[in-house]
Tab-separated table of C-alpha atoms in Angstrom:
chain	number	residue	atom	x	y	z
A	1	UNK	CA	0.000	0.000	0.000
A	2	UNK	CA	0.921	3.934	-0.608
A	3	UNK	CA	0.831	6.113	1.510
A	4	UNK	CA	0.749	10.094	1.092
A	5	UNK	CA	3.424	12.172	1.473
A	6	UNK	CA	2.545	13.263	4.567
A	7	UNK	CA	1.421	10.070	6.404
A	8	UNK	CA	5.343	9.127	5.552
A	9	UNK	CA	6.707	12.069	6.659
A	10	UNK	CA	4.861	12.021	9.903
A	11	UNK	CA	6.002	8.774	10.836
A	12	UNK	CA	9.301	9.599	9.687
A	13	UNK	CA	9.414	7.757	6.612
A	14	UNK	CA	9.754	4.233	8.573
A	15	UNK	CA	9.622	1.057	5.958
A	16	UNK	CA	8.679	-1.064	8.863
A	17	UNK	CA	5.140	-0.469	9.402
A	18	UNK	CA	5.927	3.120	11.076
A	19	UNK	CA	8.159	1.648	13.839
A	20	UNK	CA	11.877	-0.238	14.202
A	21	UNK	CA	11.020	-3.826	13.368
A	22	UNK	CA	13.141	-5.244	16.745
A	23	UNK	CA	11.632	-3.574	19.698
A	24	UNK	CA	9.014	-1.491	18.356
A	25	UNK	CA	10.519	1.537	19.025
A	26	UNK	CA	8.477	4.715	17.377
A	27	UNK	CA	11.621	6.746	17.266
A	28	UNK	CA	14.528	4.737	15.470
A	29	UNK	CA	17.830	4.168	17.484
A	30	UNK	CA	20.914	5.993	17.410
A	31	UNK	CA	23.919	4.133	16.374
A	32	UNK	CA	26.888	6.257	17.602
A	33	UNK	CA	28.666	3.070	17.063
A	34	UNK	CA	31.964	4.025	14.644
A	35	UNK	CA	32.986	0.559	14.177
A	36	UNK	CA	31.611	-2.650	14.055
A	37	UNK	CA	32.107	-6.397	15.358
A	38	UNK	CA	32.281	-9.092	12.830
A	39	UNK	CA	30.967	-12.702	13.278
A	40	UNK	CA	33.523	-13.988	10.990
A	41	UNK	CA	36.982	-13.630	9.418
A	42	UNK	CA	35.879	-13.963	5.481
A	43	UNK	CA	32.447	-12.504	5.525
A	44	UNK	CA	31.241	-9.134	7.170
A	45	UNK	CA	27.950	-7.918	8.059
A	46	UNK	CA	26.164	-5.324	6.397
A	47	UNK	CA	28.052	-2.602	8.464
A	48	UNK	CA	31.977	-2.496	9.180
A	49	UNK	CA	32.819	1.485	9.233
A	50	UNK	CA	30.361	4.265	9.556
A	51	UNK	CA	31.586	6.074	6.910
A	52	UNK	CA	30.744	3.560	4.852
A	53	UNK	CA	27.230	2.880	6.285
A	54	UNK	CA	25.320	2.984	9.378
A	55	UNK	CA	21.687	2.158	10.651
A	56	UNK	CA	20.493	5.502	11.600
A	57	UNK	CA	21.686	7.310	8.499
A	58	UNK	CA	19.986	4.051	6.171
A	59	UNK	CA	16.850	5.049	7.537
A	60	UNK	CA	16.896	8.610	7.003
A	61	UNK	CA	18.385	7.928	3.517
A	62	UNK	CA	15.648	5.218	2.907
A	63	UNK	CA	12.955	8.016	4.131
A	64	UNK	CA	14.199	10.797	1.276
A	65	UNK	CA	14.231	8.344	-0.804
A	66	UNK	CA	10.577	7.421	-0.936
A	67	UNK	CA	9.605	10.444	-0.758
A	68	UNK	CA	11.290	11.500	-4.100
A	69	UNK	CA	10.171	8.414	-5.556
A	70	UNK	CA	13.838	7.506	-6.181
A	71	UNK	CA	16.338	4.363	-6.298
A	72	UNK	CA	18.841	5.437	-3.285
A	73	UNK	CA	19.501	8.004	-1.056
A	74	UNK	CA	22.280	10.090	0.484
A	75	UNK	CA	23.028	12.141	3.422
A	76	UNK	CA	25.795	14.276	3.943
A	77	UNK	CA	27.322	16.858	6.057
A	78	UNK	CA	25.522	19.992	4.519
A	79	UNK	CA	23.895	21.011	1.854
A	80	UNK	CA	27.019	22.096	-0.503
A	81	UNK	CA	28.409	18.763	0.556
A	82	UNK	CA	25.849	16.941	-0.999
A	83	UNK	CA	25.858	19.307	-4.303
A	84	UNK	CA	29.374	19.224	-4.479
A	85	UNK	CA	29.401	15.207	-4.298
A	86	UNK	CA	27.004	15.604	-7.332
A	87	UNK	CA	29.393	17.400	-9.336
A	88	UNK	CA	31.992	14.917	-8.478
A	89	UNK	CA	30.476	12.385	-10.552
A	90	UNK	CA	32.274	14.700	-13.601
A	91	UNK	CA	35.218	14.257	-15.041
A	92	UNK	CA	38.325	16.693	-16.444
A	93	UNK	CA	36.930	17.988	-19.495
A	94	UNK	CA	33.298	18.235	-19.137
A	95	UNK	CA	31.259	21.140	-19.459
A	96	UNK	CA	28.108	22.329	-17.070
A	97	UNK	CA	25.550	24.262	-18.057
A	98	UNK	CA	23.762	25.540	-14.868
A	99	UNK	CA	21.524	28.525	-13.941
A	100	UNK	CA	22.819	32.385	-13.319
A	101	UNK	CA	20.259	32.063	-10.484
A	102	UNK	CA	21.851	30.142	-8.410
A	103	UNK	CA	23.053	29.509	-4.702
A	104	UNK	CA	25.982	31.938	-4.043
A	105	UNK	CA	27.814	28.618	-2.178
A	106	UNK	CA	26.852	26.664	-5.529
A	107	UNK	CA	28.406	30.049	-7.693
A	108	UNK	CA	31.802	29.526	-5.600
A	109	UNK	CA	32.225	25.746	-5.885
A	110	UNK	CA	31.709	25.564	-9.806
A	111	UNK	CA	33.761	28.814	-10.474
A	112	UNK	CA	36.412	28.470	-8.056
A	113	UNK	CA	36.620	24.792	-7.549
A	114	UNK	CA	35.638	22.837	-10.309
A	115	UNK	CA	37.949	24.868	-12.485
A	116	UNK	CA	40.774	23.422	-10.520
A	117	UNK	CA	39.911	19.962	-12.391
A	118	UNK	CA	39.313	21.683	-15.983
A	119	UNK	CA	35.831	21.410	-15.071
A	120	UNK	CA	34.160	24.019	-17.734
A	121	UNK	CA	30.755	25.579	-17.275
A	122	UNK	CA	28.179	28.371	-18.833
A	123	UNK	CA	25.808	29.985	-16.578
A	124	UNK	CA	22.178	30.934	-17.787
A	125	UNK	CA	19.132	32.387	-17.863
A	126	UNK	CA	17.360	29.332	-17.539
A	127	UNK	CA	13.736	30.853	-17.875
A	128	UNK	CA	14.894	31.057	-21.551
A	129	UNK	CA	15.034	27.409	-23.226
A	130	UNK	CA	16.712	29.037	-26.391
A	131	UNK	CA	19.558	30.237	-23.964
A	132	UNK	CA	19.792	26.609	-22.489
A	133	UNK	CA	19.965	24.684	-25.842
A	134	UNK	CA	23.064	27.281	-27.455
A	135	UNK	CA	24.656	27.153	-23.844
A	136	UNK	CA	25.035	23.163	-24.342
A	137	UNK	CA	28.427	21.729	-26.143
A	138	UNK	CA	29.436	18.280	-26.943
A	139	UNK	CA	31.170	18.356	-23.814
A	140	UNK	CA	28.361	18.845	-21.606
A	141	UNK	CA	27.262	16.211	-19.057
A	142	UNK	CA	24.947	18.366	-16.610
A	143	UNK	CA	22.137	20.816	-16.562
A	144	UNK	CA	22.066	22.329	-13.099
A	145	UNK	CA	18.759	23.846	-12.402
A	146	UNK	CA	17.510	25.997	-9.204
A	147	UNK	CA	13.640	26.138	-9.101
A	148	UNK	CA	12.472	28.418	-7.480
A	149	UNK	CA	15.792	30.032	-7.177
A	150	UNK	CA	17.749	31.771	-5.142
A	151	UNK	CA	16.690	34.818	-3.746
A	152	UNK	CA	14.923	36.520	-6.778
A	153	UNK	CA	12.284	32.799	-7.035
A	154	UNK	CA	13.064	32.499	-10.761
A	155	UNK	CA	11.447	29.404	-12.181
A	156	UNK	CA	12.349	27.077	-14.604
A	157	UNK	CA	10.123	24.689	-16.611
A	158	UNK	CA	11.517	21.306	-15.782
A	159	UNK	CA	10.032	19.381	-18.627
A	160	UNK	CA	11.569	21.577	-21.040
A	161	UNK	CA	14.987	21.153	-19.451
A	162	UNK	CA	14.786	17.590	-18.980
A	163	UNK	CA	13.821	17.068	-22.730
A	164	UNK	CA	17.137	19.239	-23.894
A	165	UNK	CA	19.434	17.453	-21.385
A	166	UNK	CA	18.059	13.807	-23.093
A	167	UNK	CA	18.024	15.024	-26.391
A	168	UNK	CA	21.667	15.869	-25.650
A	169	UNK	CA	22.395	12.758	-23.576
A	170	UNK	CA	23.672	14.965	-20.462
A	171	UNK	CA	22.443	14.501	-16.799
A	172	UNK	CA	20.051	16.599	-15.154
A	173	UNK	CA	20.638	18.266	-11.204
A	174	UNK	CA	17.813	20.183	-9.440
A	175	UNK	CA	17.957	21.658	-6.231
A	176	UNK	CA	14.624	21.207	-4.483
A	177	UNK	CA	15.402	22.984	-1.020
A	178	UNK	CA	12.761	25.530	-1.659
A	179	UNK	CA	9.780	23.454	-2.820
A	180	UNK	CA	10.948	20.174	-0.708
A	181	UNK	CA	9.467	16.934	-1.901
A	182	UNK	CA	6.198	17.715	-0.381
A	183	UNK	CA	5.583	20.125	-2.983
A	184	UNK	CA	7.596	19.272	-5.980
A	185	UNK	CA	8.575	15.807	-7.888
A	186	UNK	CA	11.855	16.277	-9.914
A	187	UNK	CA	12.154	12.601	-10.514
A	188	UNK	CA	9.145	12.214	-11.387
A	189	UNK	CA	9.602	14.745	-14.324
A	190	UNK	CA	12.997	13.017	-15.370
A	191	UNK	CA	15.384	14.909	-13.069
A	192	UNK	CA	18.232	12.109	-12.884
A	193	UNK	CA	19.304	14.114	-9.105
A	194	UNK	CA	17.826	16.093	-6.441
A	195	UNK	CA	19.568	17.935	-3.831
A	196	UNK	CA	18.629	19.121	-1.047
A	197	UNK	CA	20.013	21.719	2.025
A	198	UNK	CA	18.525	20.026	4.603
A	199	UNK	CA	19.172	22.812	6.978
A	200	UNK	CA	16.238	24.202	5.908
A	201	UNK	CA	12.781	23.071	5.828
A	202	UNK	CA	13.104	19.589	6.066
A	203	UNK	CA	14.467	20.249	9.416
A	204	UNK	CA	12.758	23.471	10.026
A	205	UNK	CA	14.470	23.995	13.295
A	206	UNK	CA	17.693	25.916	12.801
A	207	UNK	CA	19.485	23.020	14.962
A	208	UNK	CA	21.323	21.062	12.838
A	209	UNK	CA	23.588	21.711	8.935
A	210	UNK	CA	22.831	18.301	7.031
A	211	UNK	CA	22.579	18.121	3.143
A	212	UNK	CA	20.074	15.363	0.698
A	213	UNK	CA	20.656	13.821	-2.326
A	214	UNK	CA	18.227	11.141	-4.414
A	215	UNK	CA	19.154	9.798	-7.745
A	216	UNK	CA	17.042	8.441	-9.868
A	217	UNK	CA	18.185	4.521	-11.350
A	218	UNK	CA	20.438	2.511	-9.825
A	219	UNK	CA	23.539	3.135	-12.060
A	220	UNK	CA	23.500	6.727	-10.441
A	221	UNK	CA	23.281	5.655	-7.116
A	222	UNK	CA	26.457	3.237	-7.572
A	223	UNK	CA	28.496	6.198	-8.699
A	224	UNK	CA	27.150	8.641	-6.074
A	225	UNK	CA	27.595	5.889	-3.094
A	226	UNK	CA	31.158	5.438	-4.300
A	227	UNK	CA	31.582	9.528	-4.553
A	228	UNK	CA	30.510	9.929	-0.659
A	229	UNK	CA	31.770	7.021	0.787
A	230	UNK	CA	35.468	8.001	-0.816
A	231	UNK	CA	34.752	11.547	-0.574
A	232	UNK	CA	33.599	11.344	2.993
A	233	UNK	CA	31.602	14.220	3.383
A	234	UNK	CA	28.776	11.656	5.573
A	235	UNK	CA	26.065	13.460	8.049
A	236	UNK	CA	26.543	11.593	11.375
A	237	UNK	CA	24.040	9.296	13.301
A	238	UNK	CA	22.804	12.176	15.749
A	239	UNK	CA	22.536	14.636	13.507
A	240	UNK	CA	20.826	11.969	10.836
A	241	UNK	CA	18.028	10.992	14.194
A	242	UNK	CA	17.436	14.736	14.487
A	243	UNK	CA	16.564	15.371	10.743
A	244	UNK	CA	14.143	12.756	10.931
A	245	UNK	CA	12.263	14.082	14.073
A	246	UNK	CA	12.323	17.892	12.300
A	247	UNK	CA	10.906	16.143	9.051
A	248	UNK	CA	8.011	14.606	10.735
A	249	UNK	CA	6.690	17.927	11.241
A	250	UNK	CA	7.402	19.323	7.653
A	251	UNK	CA	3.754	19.090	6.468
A	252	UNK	CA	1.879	21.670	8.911
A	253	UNK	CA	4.926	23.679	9.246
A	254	UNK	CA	5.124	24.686	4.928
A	255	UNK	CA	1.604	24.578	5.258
A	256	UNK	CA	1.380	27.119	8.164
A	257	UNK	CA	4.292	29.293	6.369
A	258	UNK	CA	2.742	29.176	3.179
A	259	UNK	CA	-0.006	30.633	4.375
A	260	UNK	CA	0.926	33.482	5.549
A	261	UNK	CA	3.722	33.862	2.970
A	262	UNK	CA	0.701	34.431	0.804
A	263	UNK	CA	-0.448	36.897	2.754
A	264	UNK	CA	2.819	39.148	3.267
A	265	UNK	CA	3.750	39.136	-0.078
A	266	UNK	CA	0.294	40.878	-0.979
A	267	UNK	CA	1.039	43.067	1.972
A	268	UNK	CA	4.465	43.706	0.146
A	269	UNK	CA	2.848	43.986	-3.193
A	270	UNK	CA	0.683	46.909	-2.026
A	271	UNK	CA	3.243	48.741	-0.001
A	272	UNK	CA	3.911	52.149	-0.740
A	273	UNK	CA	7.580	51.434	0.376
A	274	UNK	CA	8.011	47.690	-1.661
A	275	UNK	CA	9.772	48.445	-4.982
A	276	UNK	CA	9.468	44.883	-5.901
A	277	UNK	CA	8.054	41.601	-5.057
A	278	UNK	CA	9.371	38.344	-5.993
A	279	UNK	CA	7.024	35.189	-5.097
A	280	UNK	CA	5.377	32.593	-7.333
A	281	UNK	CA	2.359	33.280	-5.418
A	282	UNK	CA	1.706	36.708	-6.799
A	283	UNK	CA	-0.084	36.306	-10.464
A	284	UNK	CA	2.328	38.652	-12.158
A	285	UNK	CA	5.447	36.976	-11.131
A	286	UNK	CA	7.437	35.710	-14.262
A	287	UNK	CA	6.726	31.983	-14.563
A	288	UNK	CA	4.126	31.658	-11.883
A	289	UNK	CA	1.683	29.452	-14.441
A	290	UNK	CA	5.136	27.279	-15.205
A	291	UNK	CA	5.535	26.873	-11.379
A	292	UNK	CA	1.822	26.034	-10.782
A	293	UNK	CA	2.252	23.132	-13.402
A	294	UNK	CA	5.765	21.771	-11.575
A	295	UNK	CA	4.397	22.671	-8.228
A	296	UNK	CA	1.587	21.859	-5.462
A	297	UNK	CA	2.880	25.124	-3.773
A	298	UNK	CA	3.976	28.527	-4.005
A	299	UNK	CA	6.126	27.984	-1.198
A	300	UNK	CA	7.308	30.055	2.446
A	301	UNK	CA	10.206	32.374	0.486
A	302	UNK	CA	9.540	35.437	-1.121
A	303	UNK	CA	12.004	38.089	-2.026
A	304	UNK	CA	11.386	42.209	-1.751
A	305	UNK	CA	13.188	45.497	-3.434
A	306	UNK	CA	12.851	48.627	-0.620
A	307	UNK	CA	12.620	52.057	-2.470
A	308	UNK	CA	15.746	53.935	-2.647
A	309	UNK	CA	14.365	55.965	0.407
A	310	UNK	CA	14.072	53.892	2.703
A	311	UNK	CA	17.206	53.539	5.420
A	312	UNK	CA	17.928	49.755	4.920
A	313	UNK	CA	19.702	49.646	7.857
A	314	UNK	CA	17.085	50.446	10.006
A	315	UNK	CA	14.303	49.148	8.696
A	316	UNK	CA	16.381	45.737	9.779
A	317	UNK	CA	16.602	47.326	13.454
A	318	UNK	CA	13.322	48.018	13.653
A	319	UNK	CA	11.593	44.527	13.075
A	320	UNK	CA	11.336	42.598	16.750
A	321	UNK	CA	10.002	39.161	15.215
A	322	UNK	CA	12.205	38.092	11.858
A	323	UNK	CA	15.726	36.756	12.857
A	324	UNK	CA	17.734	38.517	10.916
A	325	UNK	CA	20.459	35.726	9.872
A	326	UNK	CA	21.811	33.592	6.971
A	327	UNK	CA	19.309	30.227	6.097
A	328	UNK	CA	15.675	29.787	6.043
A	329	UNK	CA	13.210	27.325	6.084
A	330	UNK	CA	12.842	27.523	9.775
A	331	UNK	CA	10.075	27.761	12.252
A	332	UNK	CA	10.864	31.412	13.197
A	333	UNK	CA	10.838	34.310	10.477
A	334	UNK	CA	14.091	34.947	8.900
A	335	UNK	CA	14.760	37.561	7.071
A	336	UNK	CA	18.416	37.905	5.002
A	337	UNK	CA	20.295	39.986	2.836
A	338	UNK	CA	21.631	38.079	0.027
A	339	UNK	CA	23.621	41.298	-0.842
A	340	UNK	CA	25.679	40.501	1.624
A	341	UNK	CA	24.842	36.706	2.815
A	342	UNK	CA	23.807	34.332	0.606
A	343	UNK	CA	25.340	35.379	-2.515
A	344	UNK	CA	28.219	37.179	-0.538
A	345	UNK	CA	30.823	34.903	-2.350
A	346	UNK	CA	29.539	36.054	-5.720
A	347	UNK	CA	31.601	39.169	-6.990
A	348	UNK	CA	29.268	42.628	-6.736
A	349	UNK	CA	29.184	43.038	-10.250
A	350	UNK	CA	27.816	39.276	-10.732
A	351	UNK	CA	25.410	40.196	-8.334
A	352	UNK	CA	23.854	43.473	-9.618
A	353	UNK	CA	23.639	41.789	-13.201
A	354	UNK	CA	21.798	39.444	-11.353
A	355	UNK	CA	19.444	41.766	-10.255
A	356	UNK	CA	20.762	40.883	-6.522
A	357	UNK	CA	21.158	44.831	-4.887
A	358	UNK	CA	21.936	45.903	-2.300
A	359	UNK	CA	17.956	46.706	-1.453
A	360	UNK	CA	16.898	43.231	-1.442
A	361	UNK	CA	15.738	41.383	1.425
A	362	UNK	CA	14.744	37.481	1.140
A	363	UNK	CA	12.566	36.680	3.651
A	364	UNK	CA	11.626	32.939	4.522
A	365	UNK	CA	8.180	33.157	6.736
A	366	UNK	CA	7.931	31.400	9.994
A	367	UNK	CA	5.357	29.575	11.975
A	368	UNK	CA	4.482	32.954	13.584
A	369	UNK	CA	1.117	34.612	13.849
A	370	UNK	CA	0.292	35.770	10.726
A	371	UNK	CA	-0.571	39.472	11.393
A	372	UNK	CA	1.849	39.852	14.155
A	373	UNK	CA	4.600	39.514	11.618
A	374	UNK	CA	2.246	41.952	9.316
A	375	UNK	CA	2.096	44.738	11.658
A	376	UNK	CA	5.849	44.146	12.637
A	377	UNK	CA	6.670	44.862	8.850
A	378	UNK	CA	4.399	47.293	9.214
A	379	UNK	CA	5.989	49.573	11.941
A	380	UNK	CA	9.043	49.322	10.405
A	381	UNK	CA	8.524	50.538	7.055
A	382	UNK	CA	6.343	53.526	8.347
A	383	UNK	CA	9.624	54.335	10.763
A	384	UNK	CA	11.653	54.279	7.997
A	385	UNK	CA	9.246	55.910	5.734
A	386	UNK	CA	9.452	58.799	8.114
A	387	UNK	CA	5.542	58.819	9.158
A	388	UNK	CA	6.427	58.922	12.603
């Protein structure tokens, strides 16, 4: 039998009836075990070395799994752990073509890294197909997509990316941290892997730094085993136990966040101080009918543009409710500059042709009351508007 999405979140994505198969246990145990005894001198066990494999991290890898719908999964250490494993499934000579929209960590690893092992690439606009196909070479082995991305929730249409990277027999990465895989399928629309910065919603708690990857046949998930068990990068048992518990919750957290997302970014939109919105959720955003097709939800992140006038710095000071920190995707309201966070490892100019100023805020919305976080907004712009 199938069970929803949220039934196997809820019970923590469990393959044994919704509880550990020995004792019964609801929660699964913690094996903080690095090492393990063998029965006998030619044949091992299923574990030896934690690196390698352990019980705790099998059943949080089993639970992403399912819920993507794919073959294997794979956690590591943190987010650009996990994308960086990804990209070392390439070899010296390939060519990426990934989105101009992307993570400012993802930005530095593929620029500054990847180089290193004549790893080429061409960032862009991925909302433009046209761009895509004359971006790809002979050479090219990966389409790296962002949807929504980061901070400015640019979407790209997955089908039509999928169908270019098969016509051109190259893989296809998405990150899925925004939409998570409560709201949005990449495997299920031929994505071959989907990453994830656990960090974020699927923990929701600001506790721990972990990092998700499903692939989607089993070919993939040989290569990407071998990539983190050699490369190392592995999320350990406690932290692997405490993604599970924050993922049980993920349903009527996004749902709760979503709703008021909504809500702000028509408060936003009709500000006399709000410049610009940026949220699939708003009918005039670029590629919110694309989005609606790819995606159950509009999501808890929405991006804003303060007018020229207003002092940035403290409008910030002003707001009592928002943390005011990198991340997102956490029970509290946090609200970030990418300016100077996020995409603080891309170079200024990269930024402003971005469309990434220095008047953009990214704000991912909380678990809060609704119009408490309204009428915090509120006070602050009028402050800074210089009403009173």
């Amino acid at each position: 039998m199938g069970y929803s999405k949220e039934t196997t979140l809820a019970h923590g994505g469990s393959q044994q009836g919704f509880h550990e198969k020995h004792t019964g246990a609801v929660n699964p145990p913690i094996y903080v075990s690095s090492t393990y005894h063998q029965q006998q001198l030619n044949e091992f066990g299923d574990y030896d070395y934690s690196r390698s494999g352990n019980p705790t991290r099998d059943q949080l890898e089993a639970a992403i799994a399912k819920l993507e719908n794919g073959t294997a999964g794979f956690a590591f250490s943190s987010g650009m752990a996990a994308i960086s494993s990804a990209f070392m499934l390439l070899q010296s000579g390939d060519h990426i073509v990934i989105t101009k929209d992307v993570y400012g960590g993802t930005f530095r690893f593929v620029t500054q890294l990847l180089t290193q092992f004549s790893i080429e690439h061409t960032f862009v606009d991925m909302t433009n197909p046209v761009e895509i196909e004359e971006a790809i070479q002979p050479n090219t082995k990966v389409i790296y997509m962002e949807t929504p991305a980061n901070p400015l929730l640019q979407i790209t249409d997955i089908n039509k990316v999928v169908q270019l990277a098969k016509e051109c027999k190259c893989l296809t990465y998405l990150d899925n941290t925004f939409m998570t895989p409560l709201h949005q399928q990449p495997l299920d629309l031929g994505v071959d892997i989907v990453l994830h910065s656990a960090t974020k919603f699927l923990s929701g708690h600001s506790d721990i730094v972990a990092g998700l990857a499903v692939t989607k046949n089993e070919d993939l998930a040989a290569r990407l085993k071998f990539v983190q068990n050699t490369y190392g990068a592995i999320l350990g048992a406690k932290d692997c136990y405490q993604l599970l518990q924050g993922m049980k919750t993920l349903e009527p957290r996004f749902t709760k966040s979503v709703s008021s997302a909504r809500k702000l970014a028509e408060f936003f939109h009709s500000h006399d101080e709000i410049e610009n919105v940026y949220y699939p959720g708003l009918r005039h955003h670029p590629g919110a009918s694309i989005h609606a097709k790819q995606s159950s939800s509009p999501g808890a992140v929405l991006s804003f543009v303060i007018k020229d006038h207003v002092d940035a710095k403290n409008f910030v000071e002003q707001l009592t409710i928002p943390v005011f920190a990198v991340s997102l995707g956490a029970v509290e309201s946090i609200l970030s500059h990418p300016a100077t966070m996020s995409h603080a490892a891309m170079p200024a100019q990269e930024r402003e042709a971005r469309g990434i100023s220095e008047r953009l805020f990214r704000l991912s919305v909380g678990i809060e009351n609704t119009e408490d976080l309204i009428e915090d907004f509120k006070n602050a712009l009028t402050v800074k508007a210089g009403v009173l």
